[in-house]
Coordinates of C-alpha atoms in Angstrom, one line a residue:
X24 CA 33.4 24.9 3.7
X25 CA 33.3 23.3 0.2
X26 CA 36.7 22.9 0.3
X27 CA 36.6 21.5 3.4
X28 CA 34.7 18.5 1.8
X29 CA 37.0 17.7 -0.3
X30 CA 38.1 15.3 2.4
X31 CA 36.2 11.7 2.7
X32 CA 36.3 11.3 5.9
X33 CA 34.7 15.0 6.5
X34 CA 31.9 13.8 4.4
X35 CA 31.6 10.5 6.1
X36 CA 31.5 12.4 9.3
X37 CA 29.3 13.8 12.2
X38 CA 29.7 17.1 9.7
X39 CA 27.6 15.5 7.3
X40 CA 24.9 14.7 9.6
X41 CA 25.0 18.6 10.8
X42 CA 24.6 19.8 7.3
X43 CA 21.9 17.2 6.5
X44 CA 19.9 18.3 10.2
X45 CA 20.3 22.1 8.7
X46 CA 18.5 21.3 5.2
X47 CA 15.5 19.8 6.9
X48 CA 15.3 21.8 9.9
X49 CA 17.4 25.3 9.4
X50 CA 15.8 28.5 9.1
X51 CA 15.0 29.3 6.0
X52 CA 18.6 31.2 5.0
X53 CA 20.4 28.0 6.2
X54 CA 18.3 25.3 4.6
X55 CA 18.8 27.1 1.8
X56 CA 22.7 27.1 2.3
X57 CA 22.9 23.7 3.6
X58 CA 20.9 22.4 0.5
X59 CA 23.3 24.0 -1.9
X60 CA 26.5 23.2 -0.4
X61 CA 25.0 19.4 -0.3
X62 CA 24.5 19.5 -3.9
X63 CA 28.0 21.2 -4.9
X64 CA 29.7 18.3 -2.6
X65 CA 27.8 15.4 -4.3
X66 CA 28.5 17.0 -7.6
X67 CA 32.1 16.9 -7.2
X68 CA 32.4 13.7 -4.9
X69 CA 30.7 12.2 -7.9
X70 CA 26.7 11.6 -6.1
X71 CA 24.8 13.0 -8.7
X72 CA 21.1 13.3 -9.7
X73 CA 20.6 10.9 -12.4
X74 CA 18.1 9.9 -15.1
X75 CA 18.0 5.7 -15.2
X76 CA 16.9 6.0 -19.1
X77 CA 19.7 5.1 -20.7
X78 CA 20.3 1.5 -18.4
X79 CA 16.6 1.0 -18.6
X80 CA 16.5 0.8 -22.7
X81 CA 19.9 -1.2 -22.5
X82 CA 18.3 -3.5 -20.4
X83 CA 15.6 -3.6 -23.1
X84 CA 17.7 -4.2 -25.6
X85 CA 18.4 -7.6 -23.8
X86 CA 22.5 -5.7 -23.4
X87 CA 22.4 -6.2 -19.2
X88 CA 21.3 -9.0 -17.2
X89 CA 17.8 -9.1 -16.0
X90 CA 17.3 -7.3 -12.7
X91 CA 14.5 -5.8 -11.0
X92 CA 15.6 -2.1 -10.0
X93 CA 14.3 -1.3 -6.5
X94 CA 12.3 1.7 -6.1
X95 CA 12.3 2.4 -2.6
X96 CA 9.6 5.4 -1.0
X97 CA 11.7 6.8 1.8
X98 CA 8.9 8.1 3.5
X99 CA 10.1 8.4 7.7
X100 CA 13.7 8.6 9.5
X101 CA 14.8 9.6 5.8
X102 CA 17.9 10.4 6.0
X103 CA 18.7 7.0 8.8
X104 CA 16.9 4.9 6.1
X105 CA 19.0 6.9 3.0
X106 CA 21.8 5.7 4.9
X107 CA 21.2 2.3 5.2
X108 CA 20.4 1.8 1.6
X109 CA 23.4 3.0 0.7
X110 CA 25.7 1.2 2.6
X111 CA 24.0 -1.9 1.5
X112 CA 24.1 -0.6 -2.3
X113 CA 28.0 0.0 -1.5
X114 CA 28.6 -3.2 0.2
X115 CA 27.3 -5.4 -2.5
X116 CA 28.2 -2.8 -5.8
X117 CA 25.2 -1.8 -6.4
X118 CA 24.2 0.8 -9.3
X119 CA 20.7 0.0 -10.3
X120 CA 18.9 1.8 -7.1
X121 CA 16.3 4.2 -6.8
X122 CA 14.9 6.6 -3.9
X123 CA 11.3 8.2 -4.5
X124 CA 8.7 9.7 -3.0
X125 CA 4.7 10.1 -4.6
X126 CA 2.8 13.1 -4.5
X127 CA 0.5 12.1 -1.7
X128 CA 3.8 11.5 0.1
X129 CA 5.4 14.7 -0.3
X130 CA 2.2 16.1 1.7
X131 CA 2.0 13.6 4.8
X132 CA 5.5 13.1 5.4
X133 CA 6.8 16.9 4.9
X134 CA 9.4 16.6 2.5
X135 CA 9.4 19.0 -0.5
X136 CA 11.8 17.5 -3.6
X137 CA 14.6 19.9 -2.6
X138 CA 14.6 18.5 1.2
X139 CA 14.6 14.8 -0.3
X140 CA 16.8 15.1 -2.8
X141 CA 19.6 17.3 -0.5
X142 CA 18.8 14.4 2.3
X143 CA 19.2 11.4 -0.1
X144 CA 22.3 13.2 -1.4
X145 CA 23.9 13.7 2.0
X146 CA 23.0 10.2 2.9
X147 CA 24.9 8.8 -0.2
X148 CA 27.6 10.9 0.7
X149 CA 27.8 10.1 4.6
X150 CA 28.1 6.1 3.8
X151 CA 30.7 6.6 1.1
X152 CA 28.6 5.3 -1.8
X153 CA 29.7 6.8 -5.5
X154 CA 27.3 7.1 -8.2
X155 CA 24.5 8.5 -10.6
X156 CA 22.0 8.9 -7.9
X157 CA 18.3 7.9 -8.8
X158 CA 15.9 9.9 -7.6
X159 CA 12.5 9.4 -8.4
X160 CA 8.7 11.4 -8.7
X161 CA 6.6 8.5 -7.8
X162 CA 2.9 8.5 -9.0
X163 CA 3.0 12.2 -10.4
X164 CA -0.9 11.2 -10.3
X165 CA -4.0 12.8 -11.5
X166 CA -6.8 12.9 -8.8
X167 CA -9.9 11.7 -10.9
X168 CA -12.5 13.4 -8.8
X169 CA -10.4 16.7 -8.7
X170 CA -9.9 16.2 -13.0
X171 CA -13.7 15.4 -13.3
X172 CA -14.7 18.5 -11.5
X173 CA -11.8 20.9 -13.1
X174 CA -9.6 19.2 -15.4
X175 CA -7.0 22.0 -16.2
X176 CA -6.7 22.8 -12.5
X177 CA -5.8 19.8 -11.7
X178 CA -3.0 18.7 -14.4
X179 CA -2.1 22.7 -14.1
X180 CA -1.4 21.4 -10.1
X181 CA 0.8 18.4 -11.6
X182 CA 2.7 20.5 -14.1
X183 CA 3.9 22.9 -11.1
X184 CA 5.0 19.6 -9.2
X185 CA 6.9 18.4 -12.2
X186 CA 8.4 21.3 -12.5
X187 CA 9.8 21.6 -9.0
X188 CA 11.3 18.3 -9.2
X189 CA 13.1 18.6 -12.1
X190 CA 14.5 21.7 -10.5
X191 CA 15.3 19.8 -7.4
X192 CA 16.8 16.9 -9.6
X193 CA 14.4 14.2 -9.8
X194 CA 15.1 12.9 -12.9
X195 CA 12.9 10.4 -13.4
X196 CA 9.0 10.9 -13.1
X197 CA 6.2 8.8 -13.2
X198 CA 3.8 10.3 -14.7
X199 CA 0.4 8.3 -13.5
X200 CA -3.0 8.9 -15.6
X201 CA -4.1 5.4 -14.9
X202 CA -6.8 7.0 -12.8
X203 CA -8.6 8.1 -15.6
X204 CA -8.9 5.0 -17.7
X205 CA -12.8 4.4 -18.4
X206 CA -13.2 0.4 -18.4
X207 CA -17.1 1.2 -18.9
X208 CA -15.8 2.7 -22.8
X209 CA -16.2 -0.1 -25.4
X210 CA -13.2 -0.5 -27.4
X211 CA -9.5 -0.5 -25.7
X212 CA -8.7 2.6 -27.2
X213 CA -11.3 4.5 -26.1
X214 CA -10.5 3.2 -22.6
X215 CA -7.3 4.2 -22.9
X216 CA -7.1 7.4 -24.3
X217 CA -7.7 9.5 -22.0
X218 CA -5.0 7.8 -20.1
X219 CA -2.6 8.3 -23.3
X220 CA -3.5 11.4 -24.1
X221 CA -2.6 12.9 -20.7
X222 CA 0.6 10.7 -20.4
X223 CA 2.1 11.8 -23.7
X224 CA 0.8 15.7 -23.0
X225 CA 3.4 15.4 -19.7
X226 CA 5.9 13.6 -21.4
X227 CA 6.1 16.5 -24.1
X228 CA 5.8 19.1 -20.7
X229 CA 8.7 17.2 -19.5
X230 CA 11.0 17.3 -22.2
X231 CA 10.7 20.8 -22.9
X232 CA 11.9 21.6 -19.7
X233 CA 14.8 18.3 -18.7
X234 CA 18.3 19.9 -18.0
X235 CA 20.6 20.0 -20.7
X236 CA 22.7 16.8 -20.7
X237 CA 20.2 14.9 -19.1
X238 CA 17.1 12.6 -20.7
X239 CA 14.7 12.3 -18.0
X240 CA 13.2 8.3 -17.2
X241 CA 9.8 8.5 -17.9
X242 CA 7.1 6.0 -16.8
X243 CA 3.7 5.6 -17.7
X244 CA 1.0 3.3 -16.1
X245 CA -1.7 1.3 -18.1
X246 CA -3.7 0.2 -14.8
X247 CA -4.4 1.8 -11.7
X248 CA -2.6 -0.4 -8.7
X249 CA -5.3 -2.3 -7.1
X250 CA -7.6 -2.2 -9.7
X251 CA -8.4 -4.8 -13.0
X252 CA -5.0 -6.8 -13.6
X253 CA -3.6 -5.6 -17.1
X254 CA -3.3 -7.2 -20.2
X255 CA -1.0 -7.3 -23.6
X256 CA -4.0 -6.0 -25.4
X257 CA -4.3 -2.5 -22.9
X258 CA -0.5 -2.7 -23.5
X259 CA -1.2 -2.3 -26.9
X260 CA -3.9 -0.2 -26.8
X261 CA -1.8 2.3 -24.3
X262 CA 1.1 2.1 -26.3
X263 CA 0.1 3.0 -29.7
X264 CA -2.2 5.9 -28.4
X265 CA 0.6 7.0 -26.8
X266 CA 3.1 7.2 -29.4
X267 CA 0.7 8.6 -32.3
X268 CA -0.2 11.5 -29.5
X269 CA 3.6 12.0 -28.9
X270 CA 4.0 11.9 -32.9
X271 CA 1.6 14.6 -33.1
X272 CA 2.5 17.1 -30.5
X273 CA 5.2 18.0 -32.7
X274 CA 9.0 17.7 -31.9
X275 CA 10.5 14.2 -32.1
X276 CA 10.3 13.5 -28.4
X277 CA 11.8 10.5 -26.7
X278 CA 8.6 9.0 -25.1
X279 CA 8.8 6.5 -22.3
X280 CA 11.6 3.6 -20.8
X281 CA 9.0 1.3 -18.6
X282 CA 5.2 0.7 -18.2
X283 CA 3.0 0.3 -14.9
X284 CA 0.9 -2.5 -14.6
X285 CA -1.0 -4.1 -12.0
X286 CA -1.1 -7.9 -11.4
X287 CA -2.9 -8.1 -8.4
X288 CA -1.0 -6.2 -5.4
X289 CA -2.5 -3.0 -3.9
X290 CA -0.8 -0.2 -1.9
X291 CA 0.1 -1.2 1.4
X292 CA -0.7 -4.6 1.3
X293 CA -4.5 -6.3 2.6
X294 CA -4.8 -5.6 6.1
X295 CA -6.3 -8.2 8.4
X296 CA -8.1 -7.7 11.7
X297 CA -4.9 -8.3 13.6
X298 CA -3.1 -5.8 11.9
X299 CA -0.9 -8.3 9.7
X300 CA -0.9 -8.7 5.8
X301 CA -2.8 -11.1 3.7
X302 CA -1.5 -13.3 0.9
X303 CA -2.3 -12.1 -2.4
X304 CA -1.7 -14.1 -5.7
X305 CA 0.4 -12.3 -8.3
X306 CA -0.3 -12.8 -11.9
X307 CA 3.3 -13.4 -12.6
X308 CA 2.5 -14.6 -16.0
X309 CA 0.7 -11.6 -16.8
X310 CA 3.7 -9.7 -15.8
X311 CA 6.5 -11.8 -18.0
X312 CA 4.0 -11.3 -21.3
X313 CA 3.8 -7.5 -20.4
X314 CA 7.3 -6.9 -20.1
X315 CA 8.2 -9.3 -22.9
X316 CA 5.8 -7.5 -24.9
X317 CA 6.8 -4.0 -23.5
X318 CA 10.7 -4.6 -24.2
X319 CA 10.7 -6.3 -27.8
X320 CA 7.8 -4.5 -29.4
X321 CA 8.2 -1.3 -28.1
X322 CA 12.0 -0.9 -27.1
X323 CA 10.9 -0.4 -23.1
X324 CA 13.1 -1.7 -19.8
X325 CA 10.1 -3.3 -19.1
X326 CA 7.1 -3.8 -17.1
X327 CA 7.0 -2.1 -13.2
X328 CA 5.1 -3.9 -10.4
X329 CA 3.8 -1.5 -7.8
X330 CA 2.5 -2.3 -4.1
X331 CA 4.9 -4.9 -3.3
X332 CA 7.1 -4.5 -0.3
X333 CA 4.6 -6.2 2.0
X334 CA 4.7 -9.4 -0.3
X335 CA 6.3 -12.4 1.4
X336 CA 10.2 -12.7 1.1
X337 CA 9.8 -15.8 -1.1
X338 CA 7.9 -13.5 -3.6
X339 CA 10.5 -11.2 -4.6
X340 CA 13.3 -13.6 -6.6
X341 CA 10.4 -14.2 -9.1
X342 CA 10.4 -10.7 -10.2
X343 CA 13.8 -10.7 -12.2
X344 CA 12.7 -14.5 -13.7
X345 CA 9.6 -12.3 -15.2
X346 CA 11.8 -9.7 -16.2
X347 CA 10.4 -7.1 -14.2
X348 CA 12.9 -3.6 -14.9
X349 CA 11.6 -2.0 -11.8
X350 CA 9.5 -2.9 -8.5
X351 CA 8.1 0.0 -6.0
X352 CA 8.8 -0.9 -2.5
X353 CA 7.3 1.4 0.3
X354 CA 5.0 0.4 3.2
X355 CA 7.1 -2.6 4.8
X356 CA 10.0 -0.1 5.5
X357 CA 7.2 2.5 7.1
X358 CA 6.4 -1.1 9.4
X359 CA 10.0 -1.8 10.3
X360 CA 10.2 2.2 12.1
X361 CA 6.8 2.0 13.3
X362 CA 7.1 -1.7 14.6
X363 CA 10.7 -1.7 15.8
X364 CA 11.6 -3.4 18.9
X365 CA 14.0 -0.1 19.8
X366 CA 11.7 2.5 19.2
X367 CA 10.6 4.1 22.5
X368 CA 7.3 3.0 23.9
X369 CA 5.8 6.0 24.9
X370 CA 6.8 7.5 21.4
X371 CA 4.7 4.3 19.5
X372 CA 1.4 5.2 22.3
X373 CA 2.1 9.0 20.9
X374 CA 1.6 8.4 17.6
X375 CA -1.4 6.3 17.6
X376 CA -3.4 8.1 19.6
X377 CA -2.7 10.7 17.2
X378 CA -3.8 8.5 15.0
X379 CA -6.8 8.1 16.3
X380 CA -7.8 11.7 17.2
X381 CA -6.7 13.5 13.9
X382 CA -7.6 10.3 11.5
X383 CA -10.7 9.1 12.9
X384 CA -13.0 10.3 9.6
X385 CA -10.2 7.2 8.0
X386 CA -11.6 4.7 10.4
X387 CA -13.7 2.7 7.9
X388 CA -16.9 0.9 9.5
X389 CA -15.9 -3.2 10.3
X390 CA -11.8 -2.5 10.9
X391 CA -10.4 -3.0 14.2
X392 CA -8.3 -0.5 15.2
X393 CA -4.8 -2.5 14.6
X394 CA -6.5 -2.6 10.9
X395 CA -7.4 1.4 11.1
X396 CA -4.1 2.3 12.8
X397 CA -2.1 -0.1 10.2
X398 CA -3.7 2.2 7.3
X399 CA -3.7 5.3 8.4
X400 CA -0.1 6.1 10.5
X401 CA 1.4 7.0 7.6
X402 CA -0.4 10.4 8.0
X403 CA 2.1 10.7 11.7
X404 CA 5.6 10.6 9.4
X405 CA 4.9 14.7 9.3
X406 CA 3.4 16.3 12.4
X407 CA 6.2 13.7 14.0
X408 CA 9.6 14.4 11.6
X409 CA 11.3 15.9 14.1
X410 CA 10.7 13.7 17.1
X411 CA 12.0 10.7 14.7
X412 CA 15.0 12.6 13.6
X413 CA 15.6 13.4 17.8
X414 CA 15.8 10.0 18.5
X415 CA 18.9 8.6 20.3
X416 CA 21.5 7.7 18.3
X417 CA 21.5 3.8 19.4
X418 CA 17.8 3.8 18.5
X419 CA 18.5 5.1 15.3
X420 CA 21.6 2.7 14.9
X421 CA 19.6 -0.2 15.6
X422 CA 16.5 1.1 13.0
X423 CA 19.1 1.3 10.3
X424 CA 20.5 -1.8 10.8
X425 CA 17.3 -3.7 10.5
X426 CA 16.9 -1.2 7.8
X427 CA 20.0 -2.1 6.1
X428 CA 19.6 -6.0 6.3
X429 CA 16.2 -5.9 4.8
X430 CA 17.3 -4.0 1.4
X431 CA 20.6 -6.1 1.2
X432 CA 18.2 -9.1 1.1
X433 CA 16.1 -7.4 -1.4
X434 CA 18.8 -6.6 -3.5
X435 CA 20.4 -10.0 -3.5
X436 CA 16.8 -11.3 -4.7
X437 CA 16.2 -9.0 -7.0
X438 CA 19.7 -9.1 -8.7
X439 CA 20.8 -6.0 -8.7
X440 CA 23.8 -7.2 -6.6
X441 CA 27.1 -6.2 -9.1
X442 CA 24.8 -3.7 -11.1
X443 CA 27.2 -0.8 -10.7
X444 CA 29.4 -1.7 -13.3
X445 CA 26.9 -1.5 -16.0
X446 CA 25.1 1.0 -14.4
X447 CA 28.5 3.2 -14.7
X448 CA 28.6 2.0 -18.5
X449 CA 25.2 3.7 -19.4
X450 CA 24.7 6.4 -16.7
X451 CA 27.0 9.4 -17.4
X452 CA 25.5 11.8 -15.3
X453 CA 27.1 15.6 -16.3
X454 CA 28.5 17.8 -14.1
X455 CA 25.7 20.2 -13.0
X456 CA 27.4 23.1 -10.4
X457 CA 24.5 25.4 -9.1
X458 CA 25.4 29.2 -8.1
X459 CA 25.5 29.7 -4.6
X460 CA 22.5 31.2 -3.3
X461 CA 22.8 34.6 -1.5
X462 CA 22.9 32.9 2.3
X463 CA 25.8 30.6 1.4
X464 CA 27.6 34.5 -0.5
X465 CA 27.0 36.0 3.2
X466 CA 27.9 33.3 5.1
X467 CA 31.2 32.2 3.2
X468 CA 32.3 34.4 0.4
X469 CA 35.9 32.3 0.1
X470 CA 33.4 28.6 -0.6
X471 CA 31.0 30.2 -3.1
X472 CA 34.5 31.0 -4.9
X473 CA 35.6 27.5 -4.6
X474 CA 32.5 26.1 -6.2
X475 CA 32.6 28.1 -9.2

């Protein structure tokens, strides 16, 4: 079968869409199959799992353009909305592109890091897009109440995760110890070292274990989204914790290519009673001294701006004039399934009265229910995958092209449009065949051969 993909227009068939269908939803023997022979294909068709380090400290170095890489959470219809961003990324060259999915994601929407990265692969693949493929652990996050009651429990729990994306081929993780920042602690330092600490203890974790050939993007975050709006000094304070803990855990580790920071966004956006999204004022300022400070005193890409797909459309050009390196984008996609004109009726009525029967302890007193549904339908992407994969394929069509239209404007304003030349110059992803796994031996003895 292998060598049958050695054909474009096989991959960029109906063929593709089987194999991507039996990742998610095979039995066990052919996820495990499908999965595999998605990742040999991508390998040689030149799709492969890629660490954005290298472009991010390039970027740093003032060597590329400013841009604002889009890090898109491709939470539901993931492999319909995989294959819209990559026809837009094709259609307008672009290289600087990421797909991710946080820890509290992986749960509600059902996808494990080897489903999401063999779907993200496929869709790449499908739309004839070439390239290091970013894929992203978003908010690898410590839960503070679960670290406050059993703190090597809980980062034990974040370790395992790490490790099963880097096996899957995330290469790049944000590591997220915001949570434990203490803004009650007197000094900067002291606020921030718990947060340093932890974040230089996973960047040593990761290191130990990156494949060979590859340096895994790390990120770290100074201030938890939604919270206090950073600072340079925090910056400062973060940043020489972080490295002196680094220093001391031994080895001459690389540490970290961009910083977190929040500027006044939150997750999701400010829901209002009617269900729409309020204004909220960015600190834009805040975020050009952070990254200016981030880039030429500490050799980062720069500064990352979280919770901002549900800003207005005007908002997002400003990002690459602060010199933004990266922007998380997630909820406003989520809206544009959920919300779409095409998607059948009775399927919308579905899922929010299973909203409201299996979410109800979310329904926070004073929020109408447009407010409460808004919030919580997120927690539907899982118990209703399937149904959203089973959906018609002019329904689907339609989804992506809204889908499509949205990150080709995003891209233009964010200037990532023409990326994939210099993404090409600093991204050399290696060549990274996996041995076929005992269903794809039993299956096809003659393929496993051909992807020695």
């Amino acid at each position: 079968m292998l060598k049958q993909f050695d054909d474009p227009k096989l991959r960029q068939s109906a063929a593709m869409d089987d194999l991507a269908r039996q990742a998610v939803f095979g039995t066990p023997d052919e996820k495990e199959r499908a999965r595999w022979l998605i990742w040999e294909i991508g390998q040689w068709a030149g799709v492969r799992p890629a660490s954005i380090h290298e472009l991010y400290l390039a970027r740093g170095r003032g060597e590329v353009p400013a841009f604002t890489t889009p890090a898109i959470n491709v939470r539901v219809l993931a492999y319909d909305t995989g294959r819209a961003i990559f026809r837009a990324a094709k259609r307008l060259e672009v290289g600087a592109v990421i797909c991710e999915i946080a820890r509290s994601e992986i749960a509600y929407t059902d996808q494990r890091p080897a489903e999401y990265v063999a779907v993200m692969t496929a869709a790449a693949l499908r739309e004839g897009f070439v390239g290091p493929l970013f894929i992203q652990g978003d908010h690898v996050q410590v839960n503070a109440k679960k670290y406050a009651a059993d703190p090597e429990a809980e980062l034990a729990a974040l370790r395992t995760l790490i490790e099963e994306e880097l096996h899957a081929g995330f290469y790049n993780i944000d590591v997220d110890t915001s949570t434990l920042v203490d803004l009650a602690k007197p000094t900067l330092d002291e606020q921030q070292r718990t947060n340093y600490e932890r974040a230089a203890e996973f960047t040593q974790f990761i290191r130990d274990r990156e494949p060979d050939g590859v340096t895994v993007s790390v990120g770290a975050e100074i201030g938890e989204v939604g919270g206090k709006n950073s600072d340079v000094h925090e910056l400062k304070a973060f940043m020489e914790g972080f490295l002196r803990t680094l220093k001391r855990l031994g080895k001459q580790y690389v540490g970290i290519s961009k910083i977190s920071v929040q500027t006044g966004t939150s997750h999701g956006g400010v829901v209002l009673p009617d269900g729409s999204i309020a204004k909220v004022q960015i600190d834009l300022e805040a975020l050009r001294a952070l990254s200016h400070e981030a880039r030429t005193k500490y050799g980062l890409g720069g500064a990352v701006q979280h919770g901002a797909s549900t800003l207005p459309p005007e908002a997002f050009g400003q990002f690459p004039a602060c010199e933004a390196v990266e922007i998380h984008l997630a909820t406003n996609f989520q809206t544009i399934v959920f919300d779409h004109p095409k998607l059948p009726a009775d399927l919308r009525r579905e899922i929010n009265e299973w909203v409201k029967a299996e979410c109800k302890d979310e329904w926070k007193k004073g929020d109408t229910e447009e407010q409460f549904i808004y919030k919580s339908r997120k927690k539907a992407i899982g118990p209703f995958k399937r149904r959203l994969w089973d959906l018609s394929a002019d329904v689907r069509a339609a989804i992506g092209a809204t889908l499509e239209q949205t990150f080709a404007f995003l891209f233009e304003q964010l200037r990532v449009k023409g990326t994939r030349a210099a993404t090409d110059r600093y991204v050399r992803p290696p060549l990274a065949s996996h041995a076929a796994p005992r269903a794809a031996l039993v299956a096809a003895p003659d393929d496993a051969e051909a992807g020695e």
